[in-house]
Short mmCIF file of C-alpha atoms in Angstrom, two decimals:
data_model
loop_
_atom_site.label_atom_id
_atom_site.label_comp_id
_atom_site.label_asym_id
_atom_site.label_seq_id
_atom_site.Cartn_x
_atom_site.Cartn_y
_atom_site.Cartn_z
CA MET A 1 1.97 -78.63 56.59
CA PHE A 2 0.49 -80.16 53.91
CA LYS A 3 1.23 -84.05 53.65
CA GLY A 4 2.66 -86.25 50.95
CA SER A 5 3.50 -83.12 49.18
CA ARG A 6 6.54 -84.44 47.44
CA GLU A 7 4.55 -86.73 46.12
CA VAL A 8 2.21 -84.71 44.23
CA GLU A 9 5.14 -82.88 43.17
CA ALA A 10 6.75 -85.83 41.51
CA ARG A 11 4.27 -86.80 39.46
CA MET A 12 1.63 -85.39 36.47
CA TYR A 13 -1.74 -85.59 36.33
CA ASP A 14 -2.89 -85.53 33.29
CA LYS A 15 -0.27 -86.00 30.78
CA ILE A 16 -2.42 -86.64 27.17
CA LYS A 17 -4.62 -84.10 27.27
CA ILE A 18 -2.32 -80.89 28.62
CA ILE A 19 0.27 -82.95 26.00
CA ALA A 20 -2.76 -82.70 23.36
CA GLY A 21 -3.92 -78.89 24.47
CA ILE A 22 -0.42 -78.32 23.63
CA ILE A 23 -0.03 -79.49 20.91
CA ILE A 24 -3.06 -78.59 19.82
CA PHE A 25 -2.27 -74.46 20.66
CA LEU A 26 0.47 -74.62 18.52
CA ILE A 27 -1.26 -75.97 15.50
CA ILE A 28 -3.66 -73.11 16.10
CA MET A 29 -1.20 -71.11 17.10
CA LEU A 30 1.53 -71.56 13.78
CA THR A 31 -1.10 -71.89 11.71
CA PRO A 32 -0.68 -68.06 9.27
CA PHE A 33 3.46 -69.29 9.10
CA TRP A 34 2.80 -72.11 7.81
CA TYR A 35 -0.47 -70.99 5.04
CA ASN A 36 1.84 -68.33 3.86
CA SER A 37 4.82 -70.30 3.85
CA LEU A 38 3.32 -73.38 1.94
CA THR A 39 1.18 -71.31 -0.67
CA GLY A 40 4.28 -68.61 -1.32
CA LYS A 41 3.32 -65.35 -0.03
CA ALA A 42 5.63 -65.23 2.70
CA ALA A 43 7.67 -64.19 0.28
CA TYR A 44 5.49 -61.81 -1.34
CA ILE A 45 7.42 -58.24 -1.60
CA PRO A 46 5.84 -55.50 -3.85
CA GLN A 47 6.20 -54.40 -6.90
CA LEU A 48 6.99 -50.87 -7.46
CA LYS A 49 5.89 -48.59 -9.97
CA ILE A 50 8.24 -46.35 -10.28
CA GLY A 51 6.37 -44.21 -12.46
CA THR A 52 9.58 -41.76 -14.00
CA ASP A 53 12.46 -42.31 -16.17
CA ALA A 54 14.58 -40.08 -14.29
CA ARG A 55 17.50 -41.96 -12.94
CA GLN A 56 18.01 -40.23 -9.52
CA CYS A 57 15.87 -38.58 -7.28
CA VAL A 58 16.47 -35.74 -5.34
CA GLU A 59 19.37 -38.17 -3.89
CA ASN A 60 20.53 -41.60 -4.60
CA THR A 61 17.67 -44.53 -4.76
CA LEU A 62 20.03 -45.83 -1.08
CA TYR A 63 19.07 -43.31 0.32
CA MET A 64 16.03 -42.27 -0.47
CA LYS A 65 15.18 -46.29 0.64
CA SER A 66 15.95 -46.31 3.81
CA ASN A 67 15.95 -42.09 4.94
CA HIS A 68 12.89 -41.05 2.59
CA ALA A 69 10.73 -40.63 5.62
CA ASN A 70 13.59 -39.32 7.53
CA LEU A 71 13.95 -37.22 4.36
CA LEU A 72 10.16 -35.75 4.00
CA ASN A 73 10.24 -35.05 8.08
CA LYS A 74 13.16 -32.17 7.00
CA TRP A 75 11.55 -30.88 4.86
CA LYS A 76 9.05 -30.75 6.66
CA GLU A 77 10.05 -28.42 9.21
CA SER A 78 13.18 -27.08 6.15
CA VAL A 79 9.57 -25.55 4.76
CA VAL A 80 7.01 -24.92 7.24
CA ARG A 81 8.75 -23.74 10.54
CA GLU A 82 12.12 -21.37 9.04
CA GLY A 83 10.30 -20.96 5.26
CA MET A 84 13.42 -22.08 3.38
CA ARG A 85 11.40 -24.08 0.35
CA VAL A 86 14.58 -25.24 -1.80
CA HIS A 87 16.66 -28.45 -1.45
CA LYS A 88 20.11 -28.69 -1.65
CA ALA A 89 20.69 -32.58 -3.14
CA GLY A 90 24.01 -33.73 -2.80
CA ASP A 91 25.73 -33.26 -5.37
CA GLY A 92 24.48 -29.98 -5.50
CA LYS A 93 21.17 -29.75 -8.22
CA LEU A 94 18.84 -27.43 -6.22
CA TYR A 95 15.62 -29.15 -5.86
CA ILE A 96 11.63 -27.60 -4.55
CA ILE A 97 10.86 -29.01 -1.45
CA SER A 98 6.90 -29.68 -1.94
CA LEU A 99 5.57 -33.22 -1.53
CA THR A 100 2.56 -32.63 -3.87
CA GLY A 101 5.04 -30.14 -6.33
CA THR A 102 8.11 -32.20 -6.67
CA CYS A 103 8.05 -35.20 -5.30
CA LEU A 104 4.57 -37.09 -6.56
CA ASN A 105 5.58 -35.18 -10.35
CA CYS A 106 8.16 -37.69 -10.94
CA HIS A 107 5.90 -40.51 -9.24
CA SER A 108 3.10 -39.33 -10.21
CA SER A 109 0.72 -42.29 -9.44
CA LYS A 110 0.70 -43.19 -5.31
CA ALA A 111 -1.38 -45.61 -5.17
CA GLN A 112 1.07 -47.86 -7.54
CA PHE A 113 4.72 -45.73 -5.70
CA CYS A 114 3.99 -44.67 -1.86
CA ASP A 115 0.71 -47.40 -1.50
CA ARG A 116 1.69 -50.54 -2.58
CA CYS A 117 5.12 -50.41 0.10
CA HIS A 118 2.42 -48.70 2.63
CA ASP A 119 0.59 -51.29 3.08
CA TYR A 120 3.15 -54.30 2.53
CA ALA A 121 3.99 -53.23 5.83
CA GLY A 122 1.97 -51.93 7.70
CA ALA A 123 3.73 -48.25 7.85
CA LYS A 124 0.61 -45.17 7.91
CA PRO A 125 2.04 -42.00 7.27
CA GLN A 126 -0.83 -38.91 7.94
CA CYS A 127 0.69 -36.84 4.95
CA TRP A 128 -2.78 -37.52 3.00
CA ASP A 129 -4.71 -36.11 5.38
CA CYS A 130 -3.00 -33.07 4.69
CA HIS A 131 -1.65 -32.74 1.08
CA VAL A 132 -3.23 -32.58 -2.22
CA VAL A 133 -2.74 -35.72 -4.58
CA PRO A 134 -2.46 -34.03 -7.77
CA ASN A 135 -5.22 -34.64 -11.16
CA ASN A 136 -5.23 -32.22 -13.65
CA ALA A 137 -8.53 -32.46 -13.90
CA VAL A 138 -8.89 -30.08 -11.15
CA GLY A 139 -9.33 -26.79 -8.57
CA ARG A 140 -6.56 -24.68 -10.08
CA TRP A 141 -6.52 -22.05 -9.55
CA GLU A 142 -4.40 -18.79 -10.57
CA MET B 1 42.74 -59.01 22.66
CA ASP B 2 46.00 -56.38 22.58
CA ARG B 3 46.41 -53.06 22.06
CA ARG B 4 47.56 -52.80 18.60
CA GLN B 5 43.98 -54.78 17.55
CA PHE B 6 41.77 -52.67 19.97
CA LEU B 7 42.23 -49.80 17.96
CA LYS B 8 42.05 -50.45 14.98
CA ILE B 9 39.24 -52.05 15.59
CA ALA B 10 37.72 -48.77 17.06
CA GLY B 11 39.65 -46.35 13.98
CA PHE B 12 37.97 -48.55 11.37
CA SER B 13 34.53 -48.17 14.06
CA ILE B 14 34.95 -44.47 14.76
CA ALA B 15 35.21 -44.39 10.10
CA GLY B 16 32.51 -46.07 9.89
CA PHE B 17 30.21 -44.44 11.81
CA ILE B 18 31.61 -40.77 9.91
CA LEU B 19 31.26 -42.71 6.55
CA ASP B 20 27.42 -44.01 7.29
CA PRO B 21 25.21 -41.69 5.78
CA SER B 22 21.98 -43.09 6.58
CA LEU B 23 23.49 -41.24 10.56
CA ASP B 24 22.94 -37.70 9.81
CA ILE B 25 26.41 -35.95 10.50
CA ARG B 26 26.95 -35.15 6.54
CA PRO B 27 23.28 -32.86 5.45
CA LYS B 28 22.70 -31.15 8.83
CA GLY B 29 24.16 -28.02 7.42
CA LEU B 30 22.22 -28.65 4.20
CA PHE B 31 19.37 -27.49 5.56
CA ALA B 32 20.40 -24.82 8.17
CA ASN B 33 22.91 -23.07 6.13
CA THR B 34 20.69 -21.57 3.15
CA ALA B 35 17.53 -20.98 5.31
CA LYS B 36 19.34 -18.25 7.52
CA GLN B 37 21.58 -16.64 5.16
CA LYS B 38 17.86 -16.36 3.22
CA ILE B 39 16.25 -14.64 6.73
CA THR B 40 19.18 -12.08 8.18
CA SER B 41 19.45 -10.51 3.85
CA TYR B 42 16.53 -8.67 5.03
CA ILE B 43 13.43 -8.72 6.87
CA ARG B 44 10.08 -7.37 5.85
CA LYS B 45 7.39 -5.95 7.79
CA TRP B 46 4.05 -7.92 6.48
CA GLY B 47 0.99 -5.40 7.15
CA MET B 48 -2.15 -4.40 5.01
CA ALA B 49 -4.03 -1.95 5.20
CA ILE B 50 -8.32 -1.90 4.62
CA ASN B 51 -10.05 1.01 2.47
CA LEU B 52 -12.82 0.98 3.91
CA ASP B 53 -14.76 3.72 1.10
CA ALA B 54 -13.80 1.53 -1.75
CA CYS B 55 -15.55 -1.92 1.03
CA ALA B 56 -18.84 0.39 0.37
CA LYS B 57 -18.95 0.66 -2.83
CA LYS B 58 -19.65 -3.14 -2.97
CA PRO B 59 -21.78 -4.02 -0.95
CA GLY B 60 -22.53 -7.75 -2.25
CA CYS B 61 -19.02 -7.74 -3.18
CA ARG B 62 -16.94 -10.90 -1.14
CA ALA B 63 -14.68 -11.96 -3.68
CA CYS B 64 -11.70 -12.09 -1.67
CA ILE B 65 -13.26 -14.12 0.15
CA ASP B 66 -14.30 -16.02 -2.18
CA ALA B 67 -10.89 -15.86 -3.95
CA CYS B 68 -8.65 -17.16 -0.74
CA ASN B 69 -11.38 -19.90 -0.13
CA ILE B 70 -11.07 -21.35 -2.89
CA VAL B 71 -7.04 -21.10 -3.10
CA HIS B 72 -7.07 -22.45 -0.05
CA ASN B 73 -9.35 -25.65 -0.13
CA VAL B 74 -11.24 -23.85 3.30
CA PRO B 75 -14.77 -26.15 3.45
CA GLY B 76 -17.60 -24.20 3.76
CA LEU B 77 -20.38 -25.13 6.48
CA GLY B 78 -22.66 -23.40 6.10
CA SER B 79 -23.21 -23.35 10.24
CA PRO B 80 -21.69 -20.16 12.00
CA LYS B 81 -20.94 -21.98 15.80
CA GLU B 82 -18.65 -24.51 12.91
CA GLU B 83 -17.25 -23.62 10.90
CA VAL B 84 -13.64 -21.90 9.06
CA LYS B 85 -13.64 -18.54 8.23
CA TRP B 86 -9.40 -16.69 6.52
CA ILE B 87 -11.27 -13.89 6.07
CA TRP B 88 -14.66 -12.32 6.85
CA LYS B 89 -17.73 -10.10 7.24
CA SER B 90 -18.85 -8.77 10.28
CA PRO B 91 -20.05 -5.99 11.46
CA TYR B 92 -18.95 -2.27 12.61
CA PRO B 93 -19.96 -2.03 15.58
CA THR B 94 -18.40 -5.88 16.59
CA VAL B 95 -15.66 -5.16 14.78
CA PHE B 96 -14.64 -1.62 16.29
CA PRO B 97 -16.49 -1.42 20.22
CA GLU B 98 -14.47 1.44 20.95
CA HIS B 99 -15.06 3.62 17.86
CA ILE B 100 -18.72 3.24 17.84
CA HIS B 101 -19.26 6.75 18.57
CA ILE B 102 -17.47 7.89 14.65
CA ILE B 103 -19.01 11.10 14.15
CA ASN B 104 -17.58 12.26 10.86
CA ARG B 105 -18.11 9.08 8.88
CA GLU B 106 -21.46 8.11 9.62
CA GLU B 107 -22.23 6.41 6.77
CA ILE B 108 -19.12 4.33 7.84
CA LYS B 109 -20.80 2.74 10.75
CA ASN B 110 -23.60 0.56 9.10
CA LEU B 111 -21.47 -1.40 7.07
CA PRO B 112 -19.84 -4.29 7.21
CA VAL B 113 -16.19 -4.34 8.05
CA MET B 114 -13.80 -7.34 6.37
CA VAL B 115 -12.29 -8.62 8.77
CA LEU B 116 -8.91 -11.47 9.30
CA CYS B 117 -5.88 -12.38 11.23
CA ASN B 118 -4.43 -9.60 12.62
CA HIS B 119 -0.31 -11.04 12.15
CA CYS B 120 -0.17 -9.63 15.77
CA ASP B 121 3.14 -7.87 16.89
CA ASN B 122 2.48 -9.27 20.37
CA PRO B 123 0.73 -11.66 19.64
CA PRO B 124 -1.61 -13.50 22.22
CA CYS B 125 -2.12 -17.01 20.56
CA VAL B 126 1.08 -18.07 20.64
CA LYS B 127 2.34 -17.11 23.95
CA VAL B 128 -0.23 -19.59 25.41
CA CYS B 129 0.15 -22.50 22.75
CA PRO B 130 1.62 -25.46 24.49
CA THR B 131 3.72 -27.46 21.00
CA LYS B 132 4.69 -23.61 19.61
CA ALA B 133 2.55 -24.60 16.96
CA THR B 134 2.19 -21.13 15.72
CA TRP B 135 4.58 -18.70 15.56
CA LYS B 136 5.83 -15.61 14.86
CA ARG B 137 8.07 -15.01 11.81
CA GLU B 138 10.66 -12.96 11.41
CA ASP B 139 8.21 -11.18 8.34
CA GLY B 140 6.16 -10.49 11.44
CA ILE B 141 3.70 -13.43 9.79
CA VAL B 142 1.95 -15.41 12.86
CA MET B 143 1.94 -19.37 11.32
CA MET B 144 0.06 -22.50 12.38
CA ASP B 145 2.03 -26.06 11.97
CA TYR B 146 -0.50 -28.16 11.28
CA HIS B 147 1.82 -30.95 12.32
CA ARG B 148 2.12 -30.52 15.69
CA CYS B 149 -1.62 -28.46 16.59
CA ILE B 150 -2.66 -30.81 18.99
CA GLY B 151 -6.26 -28.70 18.65
CA CYS B 152 -6.43 -27.76 21.87
CA ARG B 153 -7.46 -24.82 21.34
CA TYR B 154 -5.88 -22.59 24.19
CA CYS B 155 -5.25 -20.15 19.90
CA MET B 156 -8.62 -19.56 19.95
CA ALA B 157 -9.49 -17.94 23.32
CA ALA B 158 -6.35 -15.88 23.60
CA CYS B 159 -6.92 -14.50 19.80
CA PRO B 160 -9.41 -10.68 20.78
CA TYR B 161 -9.78 -11.02 17.36
CA GLY B 162 -11.90 -14.70 17.10
CA ALA B 163 -9.47 -15.11 13.83
CA ARG B 164 -9.10 -18.93 14.16
CA SER B 165 -10.99 -21.65 14.14
CA PHE B 166 -11.41 -25.45 14.70
CA ASN B 167 -12.00 -28.05 12.32
CA TRP B 168 -14.18 -30.30 14.01
CA PHE B 169 -15.07 -32.81 10.61
CA ASP B 170 -12.72 -33.88 7.68
CA PRO B 171 -12.77 -30.42 6.43
CA ARG B 172 -13.10 -33.37 2.93
CA LEU B 173 -15.93 -34.16 2.55
CA PHE B 174 -17.71 -30.74 2.93
CA LEU B 175 -14.89 -29.10 -0.66
CA LYS B 176 -16.64 -28.78 -3.57
CA THR B 177 -13.62 -29.11 -5.64
CA VAL B 178 -9.92 -29.48 -4.13
CA TYR B 179 -7.26 -26.86 -5.07
CA GLN B 180 -4.07 -28.90 -5.33
CA ASP B 181 -1.48 -26.06 -4.67
CA PHE B 182 -2.47 -26.50 -1.00
CA PRO B 183 -3.34 -28.86 1.66
CA THR B 184 -6.81 -29.38 3.11
CA ARG B 185 -6.26 -29.07 7.17
CA THR B 186 -7.22 -32.28 9.20
CA LYS B 187 -10.08 -33.00 12.07
CA GLY B 188 -8.42 -31.67 14.66
CA VAL B 189 -6.33 -28.29 13.76
CA VAL B 190 -6.30 -25.24 14.79
CA GLU B 191 -6.84 -22.98 11.31
CA LYS B 192 -6.36 -18.56 10.24
CA CYS B 193 -5.04 -16.94 7.26
CA ASN B 194 -1.94 -17.51 6.85
CA PHE B 195 -1.34 -14.12 4.43
CA CYS B 196 -1.24 -16.42 1.07
CA GLU B 197 3.33 -16.98 2.67
CA GLU B 198 3.15 -19.55 0.10
CA ARG B 199 2.03 -17.11 -2.15
CA LEU B 200 4.57 -14.27 -0.95
CA ILE B 201 7.57 -16.51 -1.14
CA ARG B 202 7.55 -16.76 -5.11
CA GLY B 203 6.38 -13.08 -5.63
CA LEU B 204 2.80 -12.23 -5.61
CA LEU B 205 -0.08 -10.90 -3.73
CA PRO B 206 -2.59 -12.75 -1.22
CA ALA B 207 -5.32 -13.76 -3.09
CA CYS B 208 -7.71 -11.68 -1.57
CA VAL B 209 -6.10 -8.37 -2.36
CA GLU B 210 -4.97 -9.59 -6.55
CA VAL B 211 -8.19 -10.43 -7.04
CA CYS B 212 -10.36 -7.48 -5.36
CA LYS B 213 -10.58 -4.86 -7.56
CA GLU B 214 -11.88 -1.31 -5.84
CA ASN B 215 -8.13 -2.16 -4.34
CA ALA B 216 -9.76 -1.45 -1.32
CA LEU B 217 -6.88 -4.38 0.36
CA ILE B 218 -3.46 -3.28 0.20
CA PHE B 219 -0.84 -5.12 0.55
CA GLY B 220 3.08 -4.92 1.36
CA ASP B 221 6.23 -4.22 2.97
CA LEU B 222 5.56 -1.99 6.56
CA ALA B 223 9.40 -2.48 7.31
CA ALA B 224 9.83 -0.32 3.40
CA ILE B 225 9.20 3.34 2.91
CA ASP B 226 8.72 3.15 -0.82
CA SER B 227 5.40 0.74 0.04
CA ASP B 228 2.02 1.15 -0.83
CA VAL B 229 0.80 -0.12 2.22
CA ARG B 230 3.60 2.65 4.38
CA LYS B 231 2.36 5.35 1.24
CA ILE B 232 -1.68 5.67 1.83
CA LEU B 233 -1.48 5.16 5.57
CA LYS B 234 0.83 8.61 5.86
CA GLN B 235 -1.88 9.55 3.79
CA ARG B 236 -5.07 9.07 5.45
CA HIS B 237 -6.65 8.49 9.45
CA SER B 238 -6.25 4.67 9.77
CA ILE B 239 -6.99 2.95 13.20
CA VAL B 240 -6.58 -0.69 14.19
CA ARG B 241 -8.58 -3.97 16.28
CA LYS B 242 -9.14 -3.37 20.09
CA PRO B 243 -5.37 -1.15 20.01
CA HIS B 244 -6.24 -0.77 24.03
CA LEU B 245 -4.73 -4.95 24.67
CA GLY B 246 -1.53 -4.37 23.35
CA THR B 247 -1.73 -7.05 20.36
CA GLU B 248 0.12 -4.01 17.78
CA PRO B 249 -2.13 -5.25 14.09
CA LYS B 250 -0.76 -5.41 11.75
CA VAL B 251 -4.42 -4.93 9.48
CA PHE B 252 -5.35 -1.67 8.98
CA TYR B 253 -8.24 0.01 8.97
CA ILE B 254 -9.08 2.77 6.53
CA LEU B 255 -11.05 5.43 7.34
#
């Protein structure tokens, strides 16, 4: 056995260096948080332009705020898998299920309505890899 | 906590669960009921007949190909190995290897033939798909769900008609104009003709059928006796591609 092991455990060598090191580490680690709170960036909330005068989306605003992703997922299943393209809203109104048709018809600017929040939250939905953002200038065929 | 208090809290909790709209208890029925009603009311069986004589009248014509490419944002890649095809031309001997000894219609033998997804009744692509990204609808259309496709390309290996294409690149880079009413696909998914399913639901004919001035493509409901496609199949002799495989194609070629 190692002699005098008790004395080694009880003492702390290089106390000043270690504590200084911990303090420097914490300062570097926490700098982004302090920076954000001091500059007021932590309180920043993205301002959305809804882009429509309509009072209500296909469901009420509270539901849409928290569940729009779920609703769009259901819409996707409904159209692609079940061939069902009409959404009956909670208030009985009927809507054509279409991301680019129905959604973006009202919320005409994707950049100002969708992207601002998604960028802020770091959410990167892949919808736009395939779905086309409407732009009346190009590509209509009848 | 006494029993009375416990029951009170339990009661409120259950009531809360039922009333909370985000818990997905309420809106479920909205979709399910209506979808079922629609499907069970009347089941169509979509099919197409291709009149080779009418096609032969205009040898260089590719109106159907162009129309399809536009409305479905099919990219023009140019290279045959990587191209995306929905409807295209192929030489007669490769389309009908079992009918190359045709003697009553020698003139047809040298012409290119329009080919597209056959929307088989017994589709091999559906059987091999591990994610059910491709499946057969009740109306006979073999559908693709690009959201679910993982790009394994088993379906491409299984399809005996080469009717499926893989997106090696982002298709938007190869599109001159983007047609807005139909999504482009993305890199890494398999795609194919969908019989213009998105147009049928609006009461329109497939784009290729609509633009063909020669009426070479006849589309309709195989389940309805008086449909155009049934009429022409009754009057004229028709063949399908590779019948010995038992895939039962729903695209018929009229000789």
